[in-house]
Amino acid sequence: MFAVVFILHVRFPKAGIFVDSFGPVPARCFSWAHMADVPQVPTLSIPEVKLSSSSGGRNMPVIGMGTAADPFDETALKEAILEAISVGYRHFDAASLYKSEKPLGEAIAEAIKFGFIASRDELFITSKLWCTDAHPDLVLPALKNSLRMLQLEYLDLYLIHWPLSAKPGKIGFPVPKDEQLAMDFNSVWAAMEDCLRFGLTKSIGVSNFSCKKLENILSFATIPPSVNQVEISPLWQQQKLREFCKSKNIVLTAYSPLGAKGTRWGTNEVMDNETLKEIANAHNKTVAQVCLRWAFEQGLSFVVKSFNKERMRENLQIFDWGLSLDDHKKINEIKQRRLFPKLEMVSPSGPFKSLEELWDGEI
């Protein structure tokens, strides 16, 4: 049996409601299946998730810092990561595409040197396999290159970034439409499993996979994916995918839970949503805190990015209060729309000729 442990409050179910000092929270909002039984400590404590396919690795903190910076400034990113470690973040989400592995690795080394952490083992590090390396013979070399850039011996989690392969070569986005290729899912996933067996990563998973594409992986996987990282926010709640992943013991990690405001690809729609503003004002919280608290109460993990120290702290201050039943009702009534459909991954000559095919109707 798993339990959720909080530094300030521990919730106990009573008549379908979690009773806490800040009031009732609907029990259905929590996903007990993925929550790890972790010890309580007298300092800042972030709930953690136990991954189903973990090979001796640590549990995953539910909140992570994203590293997809726009514009990309290597020095600024490294400094932001150091700042994040100093205020309590222990989960960092990188990718070869983001070019963030090198500054993240340098920040980890400096954090140990400065005494922010005692060792790399205190951190949970995720990286991702890009489309150009999503070929059976390139998966292992790609992971080894990521580890070299990170100056690490292993990852905690390695994800297939997209359910798409591309002509091997330079890593970049968007993938040229005439270079988009159908992935050999069986062979690529077998290579991912080898990465875990060789001890180069503690867990493996996917990103941007629909229910149908996950079902395909599960049909032949020896080691099932432990995580699926996808777009989720109050404006795109992914109810169908959440229910499917819960039934398969796959942890869902939300990217862009705040809409990636301020980036070229982002939107203000989440942070400017009037319903979320109303709820935030009622609780004397920020819209960002409401969004992250909502994600937590859905049993999700999530990665969020800010280079501002105060906002970094605020984003961690979501575990000692809760949303009401009425708050959840209002959020459930928000009109749903995929904010990042990714037309760039659709090509008349590629495997996905429409958004319908890319997302298998989950649009």
Coordinates of C-alpha atoms in Angstrom, one line a residue:
M1 CA 0.0 0.0 0.0
F2 CA 1.2 3.5 -0.8
A3 CA 0.6 6.7 1.1
V4 CA 1.0 10.4 0.5
V5 CA 3.2 12.1 3.2
F6 CA 3.3 15.8 3.6
I7 CA 5.6 17.9 5.8
L8 CA 2.7 20.0 7.2
H9 CA -0.3 17.8 6.9
V10 CA -1.2 14.2 6.4
R11 CA -4.6 13.5 4.9
F12 CA -6.8 10.6 6.0
P13 CA -9.8 9.4 4.0
K14 CA -13.2 9.8 5.7
A15 CA -16.4 9.2 3.9
G16 CA -14.8 9.9 0.5
I17 CA -13.2 13.2 1.7
F18 CA -9.7 14.0 2.6
V19 CA -9.9 16.0 5.9
D20 CA -7.3 18.7 6.4
S21 CA -6.8 21.9 8.3
F22 CA -7.6 23.9 5.2
G23 CA -11.0 22.1 4.6
P24 CA -12.4 19.2 2.6
V25 CA -10.7 18.0 -0.6
P26 CA -12.5 15.4 -2.8
A27 CA -10.8 12.0 -2.5
R28 CA -11.4 11.3 -6.2
C29 CA -8.9 14.0 -7.0
F30 CA -6.0 12.0 -5.6
S31 CA -4.3 9.0 -7.3
W32 CA -3.1 6.7 -4.6
A33 CA -1.8 4.1 -7.0
H34 CA 1.3 6.1 -7.9
M35 CA 2.2 7.7 -4.6
A36 CA 5.3 6.5 -2.9
D37 CA 5.5 5.7 0.8
V38 CA 8.3 8.2 1.7
P39 CA 9.6 9.2 5.2
Q40 CA 8.5 12.5 6.8
V41 CA 11.3 15.0 7.4
P42 CA 11.3 18.3 9.4
T43 CA 12.3 20.4 6.4
L44 CA 10.7 21.2 3.0
S45 CA 9.2 18.0 1.8
I46 CA 7.9 17.4 -1.7
P47 CA 5.6 14.4 -2.3
E48 CA 7.1 11.7 -4.5
V49 CA 5.8 9.2 -7.0
K50 CA 6.9 5.6 -7.2
L51 CA 7.6 4.5 -10.8
S52 CA 6.4 1.1 -11.9
S53 CA 9.5 0.1 -13.9
S54 CA 12.1 1.6 -11.7
S55 CA 15.4 -0.4 -11.5
G56 CA 16.6 0.6 -8.0
G57 CA 16.2 4.3 -8.6
R58 CA 14.8 6.9 -6.3
N59 CA 11.1 8.0 -6.3
M60 CA 10.2 10.9 -8.6
P61 CA 9.4 14.3 -6.9
V62 CA 5.9 15.3 -8.2
I63 CA 7.2 18.8 -9.2
G64 CA 10.1 19.2 -11.5
M65 CA 11.9 22.2 -13.1
G66 CA 11.6 22.3 -16.9
T67 CA 14.7 23.4 -18.8
A68 CA 13.3 24.2 -22.3
A69 CA 14.4 27.9 -22.2
D70 CA 13.4 30.5 -24.7
P71 CA 15.4 32.3 -25.6
F72 CA 18.2 29.9 -24.8
D73 CA 21.0 31.4 -22.7
E74 CA 23.3 28.7 -21.3
T75 CA 24.7 30.8 -18.5
A76 CA 21.3 32.0 -17.4
L77 CA 19.9 28.5 -17.5
K78 CA 22.8 27.1 -15.3
E79 CA 22.3 29.9 -12.8
A80 CA 18.5 29.3 -12.7
I81 CA 19.1 25.6 -12.1
L82 CA 21.5 26.4 -9.2
E83 CA 18.9 28.8 -7.8
A84 CA 16.2 26.1 -8.1
I85 CA 18.4 23.6 -6.2
S86 CA 19.1 26.1 -3.5
V87 CA 15.3 26.7 -2.9
G88 CA 14.4 23.0 -2.8
Y89 CA 13.9 21.6 -6.4
R90 CA 15.2 18.1 -6.8
H91 CA 13.7 17.0 -10.1
F92 CA 15.0 18.4 -13.4
D93 CA 13.6 17.7 -16.8
A94 CA 16.0 18.0 -19.7
A95 CA 16.3 16.9 -23.4
S96 CA 18.9 16.7 -26.1
L97 CA 16.6 19.0 -28.1
Y98 CA 16.6 21.7 -25.4
K99 CA 20.5 21.9 -25.4
S100 CA 20.0 22.0 -21.6
E101 CA 22.0 18.9 -20.7
K102 CA 25.4 20.6 -20.6
P103 CA 24.3 23.5 -18.3
L104 CA 22.3 21.2 -16.1
G105 CA 25.3 18.9 -15.7
E106 CA 27.5 21.9 -14.8
A107 CA 24.9 23.2 -12.3
I108 CA 24.8 19.8 -10.6
A109 CA 28.6 19.7 -10.3
E110 CA 28.6 23.2 -8.8
A111 CA 25.7 22.5 -6.5
I112 CA 27.7 19.6 -5.0
K113 CA 30.8 21.8 -4.8
F114 CA 28.9 24.6 -3.0
G115 CA 27.2 22.1 -0.6
F116 CA 23.6 22.7 -1.9
I117 CA 23.4 18.9 -2.1
A118 CA 25.6 16.1 -0.9
S119 CA 25.6 14.1 -4.0
R120 CA 23.9 13.6 -7.4
D121 CA 21.8 10.8 -5.8
E122 CA 19.6 13.5 -4.2
L123 CA 18.4 14.6 -7.6
F124 CA 16.0 13.1 -10.1
I125 CA 17.2 13.8 -13.7
T126 CA 15.1 13.2 -16.8
S127 CA 16.2 13.5 -20.4
K128 CA 14.7 12.5 -23.7
L129 CA 15.5 10.8 -27.0
W130 CA 15.0 13.0 -30.0
C131 CA 13.4 11.9 -33.2
T132 CA 16.7 11.8 -35.2
D133 CA 18.0 9.2 -32.7
A134 CA 14.8 7.2 -32.5
H135 CA 16.3 4.3 -34.4
P136 CA 17.2 0.9 -32.7
D137 CA 21.0 1.3 -33.3
L138 CA 21.1 5.0 -32.2
V139 CA 19.2 4.9 -28.9
L140 CA 22.1 3.7 -26.7
P141 CA 24.7 6.1 -28.3
A142 CA 22.2 8.9 -27.8
L143 CA 21.8 8.2 -24.1
K144 CA 25.5 7.8 -23.7
N145 CA 26.0 11.3 -25.3
S146 CA 23.3 12.7 -23.0
L147 CA 25.2 11.3 -20.0
R148 CA 28.4 12.7 -21.3
M149 CA 26.9 16.2 -21.6
L150 CA 25.3 15.9 -18.1
Q151 CA 28.6 14.5 -16.6
L152 CA 26.5 11.7 -15.0
E153 CA 26.7 8.0 -14.8
Y154 CA 23.0 7.4 -15.1
L155 CA 19.6 9.0 -15.6
D156 CA 16.6 8.5 -13.4
L157 CA 14.3 8.6 -16.3
Y158 CA 14.8 8.4 -20.1
L159 CA 11.8 9.2 -22.4
I160 CA 11.1 8.9 -26.1
H161 CA 10.3 12.5 -26.8
W162 CA 7.8 12.0 -29.6
P163 CA 6.2 8.9 -31.3
L164 CA 8.1 9.8 -34.5
S165 CA 11.5 9.0 -36.0
A166 CA 13.4 11.2 -38.4
K167 CA 16.3 11.0 -40.7
P168 CA 19.5 10.7 -38.5
G169 CA 21.5 13.8 -38.3
K170 CA 21.3 17.2 -36.7
I171 CA 19.0 17.6 -33.7
G172 CA 16.5 20.4 -34.2
F173 CA 12.9 21.5 -34.2
P174 CA 10.8 21.4 -36.2
V175 CA 11.7 18.2 -37.9
P176 CA 11.8 18.8 -41.7
K177 CA 8.6 17.4 -43.1
D178 CA 10.4 15.4 -45.8
E179 CA 12.6 13.8 -43.1
Q180 CA 9.8 12.6 -40.8
L181 CA 9.6 8.7 -40.6
A182 CA 7.4 6.1 -39.0
M183 CA 9.0 4.8 -35.8
D184 CA 9.8 1.1 -35.4
F185 CA 8.2 1.1 -32.0
N186 CA 9.0 -2.5 -31.2
S187 CA 12.8 -2.2 -31.9
V188 CA 13.2 1.3 -30.5
W189 CA 11.4 0.3 -27.3
A190 CA 13.6 -2.8 -27.0
A191 CA 16.6 -0.5 -27.2
M192 CA 15.1 1.6 -24.4
E193 CA 14.8 -1.5 -22.3
D194 CA 18.5 -2.3 -23.0
C195 CA 19.4 1.2 -21.6
L196 CA 17.6 0.3 -18.4
R197 CA 19.2 -3.2 -18.2
F198 CA 22.7 -1.7 -18.7
G199 CA 22.1 0.6 -15.8
L200 CA 22.3 3.8 -17.8
T201 CA 18.8 4.8 -16.7
K202 CA 16.7 3.8 -13.7
S203 CA 13.4 4.1 -15.5
I204 CA 12.1 4.5 -19.1
G205 CA 9.0 6.1 -20.5
V206 CA 7.5 8.1 -23.3
S207 CA 6.2 11.6 -24.1
N208 CA 3.4 12.8 -26.3
F209 CA 1.8 9.3 -26.6
S210 CA -1.9 8.9 -27.0
C211 CA -3.9 6.0 -25.4
K212 CA -3.7 4.1 -28.7
K213 CA 0.1 4.5 -29.0
L214 CA 0.6 3.5 -25.4
E215 CA -1.6 0.4 -25.9
N216 CA 0.7 -0.5 -28.8
I217 CA 3.8 -0.2 -26.7
L218 CA 2.2 -2.2 -23.9
S219 CA 1.3 -5.0 -26.3
F220 CA 4.9 -6.1 -26.7
A221 CA 6.9 -4.3 -24.0
T222 CA 8.9 -6.5 -21.6
I223 CA 9.4 -3.5 -19.4
P224 CA 6.3 -1.2 -19.6
P225 CA 6.7 2.6 -19.8
S226 CA 6.6 4.1 -16.3
V227 CA 5.8 7.7 -17.4
N228 CA 4.0 9.5 -20.2
Q229 CA 4.8 13.2 -20.3
V230 CA 2.2 15.2 -22.1
E231 CA 0.5 18.6 -22.3
I232 CA -2.0 19.0 -19.4
S233 CA -3.4 22.1 -17.8
P234 CA -6.9 23.2 -16.6
L235 CA -7.5 24.2 -20.2
W236 CA -6.6 20.7 -21.6
Q237 CA -7.3 18.2 -18.8
Q238 CA -6.8 15.0 -20.8
Q239 CA -9.5 13.0 -18.9
K240 CA -9.4 10.0 -21.2
L241 CA -5.6 9.7 -21.1
R242 CA -5.6 10.2 -17.3
E243 CA -8.0 7.4 -16.8
F244 CA -6.1 5.1 -19.2
C245 CA -2.7 5.7 -17.7
K246 CA -4.1 5.2 -14.2
S247 CA -5.5 1.8 -15.2
K248 CA -2.1 0.8 -16.6
N249 CA 0.0 2.2 -13.7
I250 CA 1.6 4.8 -15.9
V251 CA 2.4 8.1 -14.2
L252 CA 1.3 11.1 -16.2
T253 CA 3.6 14.1 -16.1
A254 CA 2.1 17.4 -17.2
Y255 CA 4.3 19.8 -19.3
S256 CA 3.3 23.4 -19.8
P257 CA 0.8 23.3 -16.9
L258 CA 0.8 27.1 -17.0
G259 CA 0.7 27.4 -20.7
A260 CA 4.4 28.2 -21.3
K261 CA 3.7 31.9 -21.1
G262 CA 6.6 34.0 -22.4
T263 CA 8.0 31.6 -24.9
R264 CA 7.6 31.7 -28.7
W265 CA 5.4 28.6 -28.6
G266 CA 3.5 29.4 -25.4
T267 CA 0.2 31.1 -24.7
N268 CA -1.3 33.4 -22.1
E269 CA -4.6 31.6 -22.1
V270 CA -4.0 29.6 -18.9
M271 CA -2.6 32.5 -16.8
D272 CA -5.2 34.9 -18.1
N273 CA -8.2 32.6 -17.5
E274 CA -10.9 34.4 -15.5
T275 CA -12.1 31.3 -13.7
L276 CA -8.6 30.5 -12.5
K277 CA -8.0 34.1 -11.5
E278 CA -11.3 34.0 -9.5
I279 CA -10.2 30.9 -7.6
A280 CA -6.7 32.3 -7.0
N281 CA -8.1 35.5 -5.5
A282 CA -10.4 33.5 -3.2
H283 CA -7.5 31.5 -1.8
N284 CA -5.0 34.4 -1.8
K285 CA -2.8 32.4 -4.2
T286 CA -1.4 32.9 -7.7
V287 CA -3.0 31.5 -10.8
A288 CA 0.2 29.4 -11.2
Q289 CA -0.3 27.9 -7.7
V290 CA -3.9 27.1 -8.5
C291 CA -2.9 25.3 -11.7
L292 CA -0.2 23.3 -10.0
R293 CA -2.4 22.4 -7.0
W294 CA -5.1 21.3 -9.4
A295 CA -2.6 19.0 -11.2
F296 CA -1.4 17.6 -7.9
E297 CA -5.0 16.9 -6.8
Q298 CA -5.5 14.9 -10.0
G299 CA -2.6 12.6 -9.1
L300 CA -0.3 14.1 -11.7
S301 CA 3.3 15.0 -11.6
F302 CA 4.4 18.2 -13.4
V303 CA 7.3 20.2 -14.7
V304 CA 7.2 23.9 -14.6
K305 CA 9.8 26.5 -15.5
S306 CA 10.6 29.9 -14.0
F307 CA 13.9 31.7 -13.7
N308 CA 12.5 34.1 -11.1
K309 CA 13.5 33.0 -7.6
E310 CA 10.2 34.2 -5.9
R311 CA 8.1 32.4 -8.5
M312 CA 10.3 29.3 -8.0
R313 CA 9.4 29.4 -4.3
E314 CA 5.7 30.1 -4.9
N315 CA 5.5 27.1 -7.2
L316 CA 6.7 24.9 -4.4
Q317 CA 4.2 26.3 -1.9
I318 CA 1.2 24.2 -3.1
F319 CA 1.2 21.3 -0.7
D320 CA -0.2 22.8 2.5
W321 CA -3.6 24.0 1.2
G322 CA -6.3 22.6 -1.1
L323 CA -9.0 23.4 -3.6
S324 CA -12.7 23.1 -2.7
L325 CA -15.3 21.0 -4.3
D326 CA -16.7 24.1 -5.9
D327 CA -13.3 25.1 -7.2
H328 CA -13.1 21.7 -8.9
K329 CA -16.5 22.1 -10.4
K330 CA -15.6 25.5 -11.9
I331 CA -12.3 24.1 -13.3
N332 CA -14.2 21.1 -14.8
E333 CA -16.4 23.6 -16.6
I334 CA -13.6 25.4 -18.4
K335 CA -13.8 24.9 -22.2
Q336 CA -11.2 22.4 -23.3
R337 CA -8.8 22.9 -26.1
R338 CA -5.4 21.4 -26.9
L339 CA -3.1 24.5 -26.7
F340 CA -0.1 22.9 -28.4
P341 CA -1.5 20.7 -31.3
K342 CA 2.0 20.5 -32.9
L343 CA 1.2 20.8 -36.6
E344 CA 4.9 20.7 -37.1
M345 CA 4.7 16.9 -36.6
V346 CA 2.2 16.4 -39.4
S347 CA 3.4 15.8 -43.0
P348 CA 1.8 14.6 -46.2
S349 CA 4.8 12.3 -46.7
G350 CA 5.3 11.3 -43.0
P351 CA 3.6 8.8 -40.7
F352 CA 1.1 11.4 -39.4
K353 CA -0.8 13.1 -42.2
S354 CA -3.2 14.9 -39.9
L355 CA -3.6 15.9 -36.3
E356 CA -6.2 13.2 -36.0
E357 CA -3.6 10.6 -36.8
L358 CA -0.9 12.2 -34.5
W359 CA -3.2 12.3 -31.5
D360 CA -5.5 9.4 -32.5
G361 CA -8.6 11.5 -32.0
E362 CA -7.5 13.0 -28.6
I363 CA -7.8 16.6 -29.9

